Amino acid sequence: MSNMKLQYTSKIGWPLLILLSFIPLIIWMFTPYSLDQRFIRGGQFNYGLTMQALGQALGLVGMAMFALNLVLGARLAWIEGLFGGMNKVYIAHHILGGLSFILLLLHPLFLVAQYITAGAKGMQNGFITFVANPHCYANFGVTNPECSYLWGVIALILMILFLVITFFGKLPYHIWKLTHKFLGVAFFFGALHVLFIPSDVTAVAVLKYYMFFLVVIGFTGIFYRTILGSILVPRTEYVIDEIKQVNPTIVEIVMHPKNDKKCITYKPGQFIFIGFPDVSGLGEVHPFSLSSQPEGVCISIGVKGLGDYTKRLNELRPGMRAIIEGPFGRTSYIYYPKKDQIWIAGGIGITPFLGMARSLKHDDEYKIDLYYSAMSLEDAAFDAELNALAVGNPNFRLIPWYGKEKGFLSADAIIAESHGVLGKEIFLCGPPGMMKALKTQFAKWKVPVANIHSEEFSMN
Amino acid sequence: MESTSRKYPLRGILDELILYRMWLKKFVAVTLVIFAITLTVFIMIGLVGV
């Protein structure tokens, strides 16, 4: 993808999501009733009608967002072009999922609120209508369209169960992922609810077909990633060549393609999802930046044992298989027009820059300053190799920064060392706290946010 | 050169909202609490007609 094309297409994602989410609301605003009819009766504002209308509107938009979010979660390569990187797709997935959840929680609350003015008897009737209709439980009465409320109740219970885990739980990754897959079941019941409950969706053909379209694309996302993922998702098999112990906590895993004709094509600094099926518990794919340069046959990743998964990677041995999905990511230096660039790495965040530094050519027009922040020289695992690359390339400068000696790396220090950063592309990869602090500091120096590029995988 | 966040204030705000998403967690938590309270009241009234 060309630089210009990337800059334009990467801006489409969010507007498209918002448009697709609100189309049901736009249809609902005009058919089968006008907005006046939805809120006013007998020339006066009507509380019950208003609560009902707001409840319906929230439900429609919430369900549309739920369906679109399943597509975002399917990790489709073409979608990352719309957002400017797979990390940004996941951020959108997180936000849209949260918003959808909030709207779908508010949906029944507004519907219930319409009964408040009717007193206890009215609320009892509402309760029976929504939850406890005896006709819906007897003789499989749930097939009755009047009982489609129940599908919505089941969908909401499942959503609450699985999304509370996502937002507030601290489960191991593989267990959390399993619970997240069950959101597909919640979507199934939600789809039954929205398509069959007597409502504007069943009454207005265009709304019915649009919601059906959303349900179909939602299920497409589920089938592609979860149910038929092992068949449909393109994966490439590699074999581990070597596991280099770079320092006591960091290893670099070097791999070659099992079939020379089937290897991945990537840009320096991109990342892959990788799993190791020969070791129990390591088959689940996780994202890692490629530390290799694209011209070789072999690929490598640099890993620090920080989590449950990465700490176990020392169990890997040469000859074992690696299953790879990708590459992904749009933060490679070659995607951006300015050749004068600042690269800032914190700790193990050096790995994408390692791949980019290894790919630089002496006759490139790029002029790079790489800031490598670590606690000490011993923690700067790739310092020696990067130093050697810098010595041999006058356009590539390595600026090591050891926290124990100088404290945290700051925008002030970078601006002073690199003689200003305005007009340069800035790339960041490191701990979330460090990236947030540097972005805030650069903002104070009036650095345009469009010139700062980072991989954000934190889901907090 | 003028800052993008100053030139386009909304973009600066959106950038912050997108990158640092504690607000989302707080919104979800508040909505869940409101939901639980309302539903409890509704079910109590619905079941026993309090």
Coordinates of N, CA and C in Angstrom, one line a residue, chain A residues 103-286:
Chain A
L103 N -25.2 0.4 25.7 CA -26.5 0.7 25.1 C -27.5 -0.5 25.3
L104 N -27.0 -1.7 25.2 CA -27.9 -2.9 25.4 C -28.3 -3.1 26.8
L105 N -27.5 -2.6 27.8 CA -28.0 -2.6 29.2 C -29.1 -1.5 29.4
L106 N -28.9 -0.4 28.7 CA -29.9 0.7 28.9 C -31.2 0.4 28.2
H107 N -31.1 -0.4 27.1 CA -32.3 -0.7 26.3 C -33.4 -1.2 27.2
P108 N -33.3 -2.3 28.0 CA -34.4 -2.7 28.8 C -34.8 -1.7 29.9
L109 N -33.8 -1.0 30.4 CA -34.1 0.0 31.5 C -35.1 1.0 31.0
F110 N -34.9 1.5 29.8 CA -35.9 2.5 29.3 C -37.2 1.9 29.0
L111 N -37.2 0.6 28.5 CA -38.5 -0.1 28.3 C -39.2 -0.3 29.6
V112 N -38.5 -0.6 30.7 CA -39.1 -0.8 32.0 C -39.6 0.5 32.5
A113 N -38.9 1.6 32.2 CA -39.2 2.9 32.8 C -40.6 3.4 32.4
Q114 N -41.0 2.9 31.2 CA -42.3 3.3 30.8 C -43.5 2.9 31.7
Y115 N -43.2 1.9 32.6 CA -44.3 1.4 33.5 C -44.3 2.1 34.8
I116 N -43.2 2.9 35.1 CA -43.1 3.5 36.4 C -44.3 4.4 36.8
T117 N -44.8 5.1 35.8 CA -46.0 6.0 36.1 C -47.3 5.2 36.3
A118 N -47.2 3.9 35.9 CA -48.4 3.1 36.0 C -48.6 2.4 37.4
G119 N -47.6 2.7 38.3 CA -47.7 2.2 39.6 C -47.3 0.7 39.7
A120 N -47.5 0.1 40.9 CA -47.1 -1.3 41.1 C -47.8 -2.3 40.2
K121 N -49.1 -2.0 39.9 CA -49.8 -3.0 39.1 C -49.3 -2.9 37.6
G122 N -49.0 -1.7 37.2 CA -48.4 -1.5 35.8 C -47.1 -2.2 35.7
M123 N -46.3 -2.1 36.8 CA -44.9 -2.7 36.7 C -45.0 -4.2 36.8
Q124 N -46.0 -4.7 37.5 CA -46.2 -6.2 37.5 C -46.6 -6.6 36.1
N125 N -47.4 -5.9 35.4 CA -47.8 -6.3 34.0 C -46.6 -6.2 33.1
G126 N -45.7 -5.2 33.3 CA -44.5 -5.1 32.5 C -43.6 -6.3 32.8
F127 N -43.5 -6.6 34.0 CA -42.6 -7.7 34.4 C -43.1 -9.0 33.7
I128 N -44.4 -9.2 33.8 CA -45.0 -10.4 33.2 C -44.7 -10.4 31.6
T129 N -44.9 -9.2 31.0 CA -44.7 -9.1 29.6 C -43.3 -9.5 29.2
F130 N -42.3 -8.9 29.9 CA -40.9 -9.1 29.5 C -40.3 -10.4 29.9
V131 N -40.6 -10.8 31.1 CA -39.8 -11.9 31.7 C -40.6 -13.1 32.1
A132 N -41.8 -12.9 32.6 CA -42.5 -14.1 33.3 C -43.8 -14.4 32.6
N133 N -43.9 -14.3 31.3 CA -45.1 -14.6 30.6 C -45.3 -16.1 30.6
P134 N -46.3 -16.6 31.3 CA -46.5 -18.1 31.5 C -46.7 -18.8 30.1
H135 N -47.3 -18.1 29.2 CA -47.5 -18.7 27.8 C -46.1 -19.1 27.2
C136 N -45.1 -18.4 27.5 CA -43.8 -18.6 26.9 C -43.1 -19.8 27.4
Y137 N -43.5 -20.2 28.6 CA -42.8 -21.4 29.2 C -43.5 -22.7 29.0
A138 N -44.8 -22.6 28.7 CA -45.6 -23.8 28.6 C -45.6 -24.2 27.1
N139 N -45.4 -25.5 26.9 CA -45.5 -26.2 25.6 C -44.6 -25.5 24.6
F140 N -43.4 -25.2 25.0 CA -42.4 -24.5 24.1 C -43.0 -23.3 23.5
G141 N -43.7 -22.5 24.3 CA -44.3 -21.3 23.8 C -43.3 -20.2 23.3
V142 N -42.0 -20.5 23.6 CA -41.0 -19.5 23.3 C -40.9 -19.3 21.8
T143 N -41.5 -20.2 21.0 CA -41.5 -20.0 19.6 C -42.5 -18.9 19.1
N144 N -43.4 -18.6 20.1 CA -44.3 -17.5 19.8 C -43.6 -16.2 19.7
P145 N -43.9 -15.4 18.6 CA -43.1 -14.1 18.5 C -43.3 -13.2 19.7
E146 N -44.5 -13.3 20.4 CA -44.7 -12.5 21.6 C -43.7 -12.8 22.7
C147 N -43.1 -14.0 22.6 CA -42.1 -14.4 23.6 C -40.7 -14.1 23.3
S148 N -40.5 -13.4 22.2 CA -39.1 -13.1 21.8 C -38.4 -12.2 22.8
Y149 N -39.2 -11.6 23.7 CA -38.5 -10.9 24.8 C -37.5 -11.8 25.5
L150 N -37.9 -13.1 25.7 CA -37.1 -14.0 26.4 C -35.7 -14.2 25.8
W151 N -35.7 -14.2 24.4 CA -34.4 -14.3 23.7 C -33.5 -13.1 24.1
G152 N -34.1 -12.0 24.2 CA -33.3 -10.8 24.6 C -32.8 -10.9 26.0
V153 N -33.7 -11.4 26.9 CA -33.2 -11.6 28.3 C -32.0 -12.5 28.4
I154 N -32.1 -13.7 27.7 CA -31.0 -14.6 27.7 C -29.8 -14.0 27.1
A155 N -29.9 -13.3 26.0 CA -28.7 -12.6 25.3 C -28.1 -11.7 26.3
L156 N -28.9 -10.9 27.0 CA -28.3 -9.9 27.9 C -27.6 -10.6 29.1
I157 N -28.2 -11.6 29.7 CA -27.6 -12.3 30.8 C -26.2 -12.9 30.4
L158 N -26.2 -13.4 29.1 CA -24.9 -14.0 28.7 C -23.9 -12.8 28.4
M159 N -24.3 -11.7 27.9 CA -23.5 -10.6 27.7 C -22.9 -10.1 29.0
I160 N -23.8 -10.0 30.0 CA -23.3 -9.5 31.3 C -22.2 -10.4 31.8
L161 N -22.5 -11.7 31.8 CA -21.6 -12.7 32.3 C -20.2 -12.6 31.7
F162 N -20.2 -12.6 30.3 CA -18.9 -12.7 29.7 C -18.2 -11.3 29.6
L163 N -19.0 -10.2 29.5 CA -18.3 -8.9 29.4 C -17.8 -8.4 30.8
V164 N -18.5 -8.8 31.8 CA -18.0 -8.4 33.2 C -16.6 -9.0 33.3
I165 N -16.4 -10.3 32.9 CA -15.1 -10.9 32.9 C -14.1 -10.1 32.1
T166 N -14.5 -9.7 30.9 CA -13.6 -8.9 30.0 C -13.2 -7.6 30.6
F167 N -14.1 -6.9 31.2 CA -13.8 -5.6 31.7 C -13.2 -5.6 33.1
F168 N -13.6 -6.5 33.9 CA -13.2 -6.5 35.3 C -12.5 -7.7 35.8
G169 N -12.5 -8.8 35.0 CA -11.9 -10.0 35.5 C -10.4 -10.0 35.3
K170 N -9.7 -10.9 36.0 CA -8.2 -11.1 35.8 C -7.9 -12.6 35.5
L171 N -8.6 -13.1 34.5 CA -8.4 -14.5 34.2 C -7.2 -14.7 33.4
P172 N -6.5 -15.9 33.4 CA -5.5 -16.2 32.5 C -6.0 -16.0 31.0
Y173 N -5.1 -15.6 30.1 CA -5.5 -15.2 28.8 C -6.3 -16.3 28.1
H174 N -5.9 -17.6 28.1 CA -6.6 -18.6 27.4 C -8.0 -18.9 27.9
I175 N -8.2 -18.7 29.2 CA -9.5 -18.9 29.8 C -10.4 -17.7 29.4
W176 N -9.8 -16.5 29.5 CA -10.6 -15.3 29.1 C -11.0 -15.4 27.6
K177 N -10.1 -15.9 26.8 CA -10.4 -16.0 25.4 C -11.6 -16.9 25.1
L178 N -11.6 -18.0 25.9 CA -12.6 -19.0 25.7 C -14.0 -18.4 26.1
T179 N -14.0 -17.6 27.2 CA -15.2 -17.0 27.6 C -15.7 -16.0 26.6
H180 N -14.7 -15.3 26.0 CA -15.0 -14.3 25.0 C -15.7 -14.9 23.7
K181 N -15.3 -16.1 23.4 CA -15.9 -16.7 22.2 C -17.3 -17.0 22.4
F182 N -17.7 -17.2 23.7 CA -19.2 -17.5 24.0 C -20.1 -16.3 23.8
L183 N -19.5 -15.1 23.5 CA -20.3 -14.0 23.2 C -21.1 -14.2 21.9
G184 N -20.6 -15.1 21.1 CA -21.3 -15.5 19.9 C -22.6 -16.1 20.2
V185 N -22.7 -16.8 21.3 CA -24.0 -17.4 21.8 C -25.0 -16.3 22.2
A186 N -24.4 -15.3 22.9 CA -25.2 -14.1 23.2 C -25.7 -13.4 22.0
F187 N -24.9 -13.3 21.0 CA -25.3 -12.7 19.7 C -26.4 -13.5 19.0
F188 N -26.3 -14.8 19.1 CA -27.3 -15.6 18.5 C -28.7 -15.3 19.1
F189 N -28.8 -15.3 20.4 CA -30.1 -15.0 21.1 C -30.5 -13.6 20.8
G190 N -29.5 -12.7 20.8 CA -29.8 -11.3 20.5 C -30.4 -11.1 19.1
A191 N -29.9 -11.9 18.1 CA -30.3 -11.9 16.8 C -31.8 -12.4 16.7
L192 N -32.1 -13.5 17.4 CA -33.4 -14.0 17.4 C -34.4 -12.9 18.0
H193 N -33.9 -12.3 19.0 CA -34.8 -11.2 19.7 C -35.1 -10.1 18.7
V194 N -34.0 -9.6 18.1 CA -34.2 -8.4 17.3 C -35.0 -8.7 16.0
L195 N -34.8 -9.9 15.4 CA -35.5 -10.2 14.2 C -36.9 -10.7 14.3
F196 N -37.3 -11.2 15.5 CA -38.6 -11.9 15.6 C -39.6 -11.1 16.5
I197 N -39.0 -10.3 17.4 CA -40.0 -9.6 18.3 C -40.8 -8.6 17.5
P198 N -42.1 -8.6 17.8 CA -43.0 -7.7 17.0 C -42.6 -6.2 17.3
S199 N -42.0 -5.6 16.3 CA -41.5 -4.2 16.5 C -41.4 -3.5 15.2
D200 N -40.7 -2.4 15.2 CA -40.5 -1.7 13.9 C -39.6 -2.5 13.0
V201 N -38.8 -3.4 13.5 CA -37.9 -4.3 12.7 C -38.8 -5.2 11.8
T202 N -39.8 -5.8 12.5 CA -40.7 -6.7 11.7 C -41.7 -5.9 10.9
A203 N -41.9 -4.7 11.2 CA -43.0 -3.9 10.5 C -42.4 -3.2 9.3
V204 N -41.1 -2.8 9.3 CA -40.5 -2.0 8.3 C -39.5 -2.8 7.5
A205 N -39.8 -3.0 6.2 CA -39.0 -4.0 5.4 C -37.5 -3.5 5.4
V206 N -37.3 -2.3 5.1 CA -35.9 -1.8 5.0 C -35.1 -2.0 6.3
L207 N -35.8 -1.8 7.4 CA -35.1 -1.9 8.7 C -34.9 -3.4 9.0
K208 N -35.8 -4.2 8.6 CA -35.7 -5.7 8.8 C -34.5 -6.2 8.0
Y209 N -34.4 -5.8 6.7 CA -33.3 -6.3 5.9 C -32.0 -5.8 6.3
Y210 N -31.9 -4.5 6.8 CA -30.7 -4.0 7.3 C -30.2 -4.7 8.5
M211 N -31.1 -5.0 9.5 CA -30.8 -5.7 10.7 C -30.4 -7.1 10.3
F212 N -31.0 -7.7 9.3 CA -30.7 -9.1 8.9 C -29.3 -9.1 8.3
F213 N -29.0 -8.0 7.5 CA -27.6 -7.9 6.9 C -26.6 -7.8 8.1
L214 N -26.9 -7.0 9.1 CA -25.9 -6.9 10.2 C -25.7 -8.3 10.9
V215 N -26.9 -9.0 11.1 CA -26.8 -10.3 11.8 C -25.9 -11.2 10.9
V216 N -26.1 -11.2 9.6 CA -25.3 -12.1 8.7 C -23.8 -11.7 8.8
I217 N -23.5 -10.4 8.8 CA -22.0 -10.1 8.9 C -21.5 -10.4 10.3
G218 N -22.3 -10.3 11.3 CA -21.9 -10.7 12.6 C -21.5 -12.2 12.7
F219 N -22.4 -13.0 12.1 CA -22.2 -14.4 12.1 C -21.0 -14.8 11.2
T220 N -20.8 -14.0 10.2 CA -19.7 -14.3 9.3 C -18.4 -14.1 10.1
G221 N -18.3 -13.0 10.9 CA -17.2 -12.8 11.8 C -17.0 -14.0 12.8
I222 N -18.1 -14.5 13.3 CA -18.0 -15.6 14.3 C -17.5 -16.9 13.6
F223 N -18.1 -17.1 12.4 CA -17.7 -18.4 11.7 C -16.3 -18.3 11.2
Y224 N -15.9 -17.1 10.7 CA -14.5 -17.0 10.2 C -13.4 -17.2 11.3
R225 N -13.6 -16.6 12.4 CA -12.6 -16.6 13.4 C -12.7 -17.8 14.4
T226 N -14.0 -18.1 14.8 CA -14.1 -19.0 15.9 C -14.5 -20.4 15.5
I227 N -15.6 -20.5 14.7 CA -16.1 -21.9 14.4 C -15.3 -22.5 13.3
L228 N -15.0 -21.8 12.2 CA -14.2 -22.4 11.1 C -12.8 -21.8 11.0
G229 N -12.3 -21.2 12.1 CA -11.0 -20.5 12.1 C -9.9 -21.4 11.6
S230 N -9.9 -22.7 12.0 CA -8.8 -23.6 11.7 C -8.8 -23.9 10.2
I231 N -9.9 -23.7 9.5 CA -10.0 -23.9 8.0 C -9.8 -22.6 7.3
L232 N -10.5 -21.6 7.7 CA -10.6 -20.3 6.9 C -9.4 -19.4 7.1
V233 N -8.9 -19.3 8.4 CA -7.9 -18.3 8.7 C -6.6 -18.7 8.1
P234 N -5.9 -17.9 7.2 CA -4.7 -18.3 6.6 C -3.5 -18.3 7.6
R235 N -2.9 -19.5 7.8 CA -1.8 -19.6 8.7 C -0.6 -20.3 8.0
T236 N 0.6 -19.9 8.4 CA 1.8 -20.5 7.8 C 2.6 -21.2 8.8
E237 N 3.1 -22.3 8.4 CA 3.9 -23.2 9.4 C 5.4 -22.9 9.2
Y238 N 6.0 -22.6 10.3 CA 7.5 -22.4 10.4 C 8.1 -23.5 11.3
V239 N 9.4 -23.6 11.3 CA 10.1 -24.5 12.2 C 11.2 -23.7 12.9
I240 N 11.3 -24.0 14.2 CA 12.3 -23.2 15.0 C 13.7 -23.7 14.6
D241 N 14.5 -22.8 14.3 CA 15.9 -23.0 14.0 C 16.8 -22.9 15.2
E242 N 16.6 -21.8 15.9 CA 17.5 -21.5 17.0 C 16.8 -20.6 18.0
I243 N 17.2 -20.9 19.3 CA 16.7 -20.0 20.3 C 17.9 -19.3 21.0
K244 N 18.1 -18.0 20.7 CA 19.3 -17.3 21.2 C 18.9 -16.7 22.5
Q245 N 19.7 -17.0 23.5 CA 19.5 -16.4 24.9 C 20.3 -15.0 24.8
V246 N 19.6 -13.9 24.6 CA 20.2 -12.6 24.4 C 20.7 -12.1 25.7
N247 N 19.9 -12.2 26.7 CA 20.4 -11.9 28.1 C 19.5 -12.8 29.0
P248 N 19.7 -12.7 30.4 CA 19.0 -13.7 31.2 C 17.5 -13.8 31.1
T249 N 16.8 -12.7 30.6 CA 15.4 -12.7 30.5 C 14.8 -12.6 29.1
I250 N 15.7 -12.3 28.1 CA 15.2 -12.2 26.7 C 15.8 -13.2 25.8
V251 N 14.9 -13.8 25.0 CA 15.4 -14.7 24.0 C 15.0 -14.2 22.6
E252 N 15.7 -14.6 21.6 CA 15.3 -14.3 20.2 C 15.1 -15.7 19.5
I253 N 13.9 -15.9 19.0 CA 13.5 -17.2 18.4 C 13.6 -17.0 16.9
V254 N 14.5 -17.8 16.3 CA 14.7 -17.8 14.8 C 14.0 -19.0 14.2
M255 N 13.2 -18.7 13.1 CA 12.5 -19.8 12.5 C 12.6 -19.7 10.9
H256 N 12.5 -20.8 10.3 CA 12.4 -20.9 8.8 C 11.1 -21.5 8.4
P257 N 10.6 -21.2 7.2 CA 9.4 -21.8 6.7 C 9.5 -23.3 6.5
K258 N 8.4 -24.0 6.9 CA 8.4 -25.5 6.7 C 8.5 -25.8 5.2
N259 N 7.7 -25.0 4.5 CA 7.7 -25.1 3.0 C 8.2 -23.8 2.4
D260 N 9.4 -23.9 1.7 CA 10.0 -22.7 1.2 C 9.1 -21.9 0.3
K261 N 8.1 -22.5 -0.3 CA 7.2 -21.7 -1.2 C 6.1 -21.1 -0.4
K262 N 6.0 -21.4 0.9 CA 4.9 -20.8 1.7 C 5.6 -20.0 2.9
C263 N 6.1 -18.8 2.6 CA 6.6 -18.0 3.7 C 5.9 -16.7 3.7
I264 N 5.9 -16.0 4.8 CA 5.2 -14.7 4.9 C 6.0 -13.6 4.3
T265 N 5.3 -12.6 3.7 CA 5.9 -11.4 3.2 C 5.6 -10.3 4.1
Y266 N 6.6 -9.6 4.6 CA 6.3 -8.6 5.6 C 7.2 -7.3 5.4
K267 N 6.8 -6.3 6.1 CA 7.5 -5.1 6.1 C 8.3 -5.0 7.5
P268 N 9.5 -4.4 7.5 CA 10.2 -4.3 8.8 C 9.4 -3.6 9.8
G269 N 9.4 -4.2 11.0 CA 8.6 -3.6 12.1 C 7.2 -4.1 12.3
Q270 N 6.7 -4.9 11.4 CA 5.4 -5.5 11.5 C 5.4 -6.6 12.6
F271 N 4.2 -7.0 13.0 CA 4.1 -8.1 13.9 C 3.2 -9.2 13.4
I272 N 3.4 -10.3 14.1 CA 2.6 -11.6 13.7 C 1.9 -12.1 14.9
F273 N 0.9 -12.9 14.7 CA 0.4 -13.8 15.8 C 1.0 -15.1 15.6
I274 N 1.6 -15.6 16.7 CA 2.3 -16.9 16.6 C 2.0 -17.8 17.8
G275 N 1.9 -19.1 17.5 CA 1.6 -20.1 18.5 C 2.6 -21.3 18.3
F276 N 2.8 -22.1 19.3 CA 3.7 -23.2 19.2 C 3.0 -24.5 19.6
P277 N 2.4 -25.2 18.7 CA 1.5 -26.3 19.0 C 2.2 -27.5 19.6
D278 N 3.5 -27.6 19.5 CA 4.2 -28.8 20.0 C 4.4 -28.7 21.5
V279 N 4.1 -27.6 22.2 CA 4.2 -27.5 23.6 C 2.8 -27.2 24.2
S280 N 2.4 -28.1 25.1 CA 1.0 -27.9 25.6 C 0.9 -26.6 26.3
G281 N -0.2 -25.9 25.9 CA -0.4 -24.6 26.5 C 0.2 -23.4 25.7
L282 N 1.0 -23.7 24.7 CA 1.6 -22.6 23.9 C 1.1 -22.6 22.5
G283 N 0.0 -23.4 22.2 CA -0.5 -23.4 20.9 C -1.3 -22.2 20.5
E284 N -1.9 -21.5 21.6 CA -2.7 -20.3 21.4 C -1.8 -19.2 20.8
V285 N -2.3 -18.5 19.7 CA -1.5 -17.5 19.1 C -1.5 -16.2 19.9
H286 N -0.3 -15.6 20.0 CA -0.1 -14.3 20.6 C 0.6 -13.3 19.7

